[in-house]
Amino acid sequence: MKQSTEFGKGMIAIVVATIIGASTAILLDSVITQTGTALMVLRQDHVNKVLLES
């Protein structure tokens, strides 16, 4: 009986770690995507300003 309880705890730990890992990866991915988009917009804005000034 004791062994199955330990096994169950191990499985729960693995599931929790997987969920945390997956959500962290998704969050990081969205942050990177948003940052990339913001940088592209800023760069485009900068290019437009330079073109307008010249």
mmCIF file of C-alpha atoms in Angstrom:
data_model
loop_
_atom_site.group_PDB
_atom_site.id
_atom_site.type_symbol
_atom_site.label_atom_id
_atom_site.label_comp_id
_atom_site.label_asym_id
_atom_site.label_seq_id
_atom_site.Cartn_x
_atom_site.Cartn_y
_atom_site.Cartn_z
ATOM 1 C CA MET A 1 0.000 0.000 0.000
ATOM 2 C CA LYS A 2 2.803 2.410 0.940
ATOM 3 C CA GLN A 3 4.520 1.892 -2.400
ATOM 4 C CA SER A 4 1.423 2.796 -4.441
ATOM 5 C CA THR A 5 1.010 6.020 -2.407
ATOM 6 C CA GLU A 6 4.607 6.995 -3.155
ATOM 7 C CA PHE A 7 4.042 6.159 -6.822
ATOM 8 C CA GLY A 8 0.882 8.291 -6.830
ATOM 9 C CA LYS A 9 2.763 11.242 -5.312
ATOM 10 C CA GLY A 10 5.456 10.836 -7.957
ATOM 11 C CA MET A 11 2.880 10.846 -10.746
ATOM 12 C CA ILE A 12 1.191 13.968 -9.340
ATOM 13 C CA ALA A 13 4.572 15.710 -9.113
ATOM 14 C CA ILE A 14 5.305 14.831 -12.759
ATOM 15 C CA VAL A 15 1.883 16.074 -13.914
ATOM 16 C CA VAL A 16 2.234 19.340 -11.961
ATOM 17 C CA ALA A 17 5.758 19.878 -13.304
ATOM 18 C CA THR A 18 4.533 19.239 -16.857
ATOM 19 C CA ILE A 19 1.638 21.700 -16.489
ATOM 20 C CA ILE A 20 3.922 24.384 -14.989
ATOM 21 C CA GLY A 21 6.514 23.794 -17.692
ATOM 22 C CA ALA A 22 3.939 23.983 -20.472
ATOM 23 C CA SER A 23 2.282 27.154 -19.162
ATOM 24 C CA THR A 24 5.688 28.791 -18.651
ATOM 25 C CA ALA A 25 6.647 27.910 -22.230
ATOM 26 C CA ILE A 26 3.358 29.330 -23.556
ATOM 27 C CA LEU A 27 3.802 32.533 -21.518
ATOM 28 C CA LEU A 28 7.398 32.960 -22.693
ATOM 29 C CA ASP A 29 6.332 32.333 -26.271
ATOM 30 C CA SER A 30 3.609 34.998 -26.138
ATOM 31 C CA VAL A 31 5.954 37.486 -24.455
ATOM 32 C CA ILE A 32 8.612 36.898 -27.122
ATOM 33 C CA THR A 33 6.007 37.246 -29.887
ATOM 34 C CA GLN A 34 4.631 40.497 -28.424
ATOM 35 C CA THR A 35 8.137 41.905 -27.942
ATOM 36 C CA GLY A 36 9.051 40.969 -31.512
ATOM 37 C CA THR A 37 5.901 42.630 -32.838
ATOM 38 C CA ALA A 38 6.567 45.779 -30.788
ATOM 39 C CA LEU A 39 10.150 45.936 -32.072
ATOM 40 C CA MET A 40 8.964 45.532 -35.671
ATOM 41 C CA VAL A 41 6.417 48.324 -35.216
ATOM 42 C CA LEU A 42 9.044 50.597 -33.646
ATOM 43 C CA ARG A 43 11.510 49.852 -36.436
ATOM 44 C CA GLN A 44 8.843 50.549 -39.071
ATOM 45 C CA ASP A 45 7.989 53.792 -37.276
ATOM 46 C CA HIS A 46 11.662 54.787 -37.198
ATOM 47 C CA VAL A 47 12.092 53.969 -40.911
ATOM 48 C CA ASN A 48 9.020 56.053 -41.774
ATOM 49 C CA LYS A 49 10.352 59.022 -39.768
ATOM 50 C CA VAL A 50 13.745 58.803 -41.482
ATOM 51 C CA LEU A 51 12.085 58.601 -44.901
ATOM 52 C CA LEU A 52 9.834 61.578 -44.117
ATOM 53 C CA GLU A 53 12.755 63.692 -42.867
ATOM 54 C CA SER A 54 14.979 63.025 -45.870
#
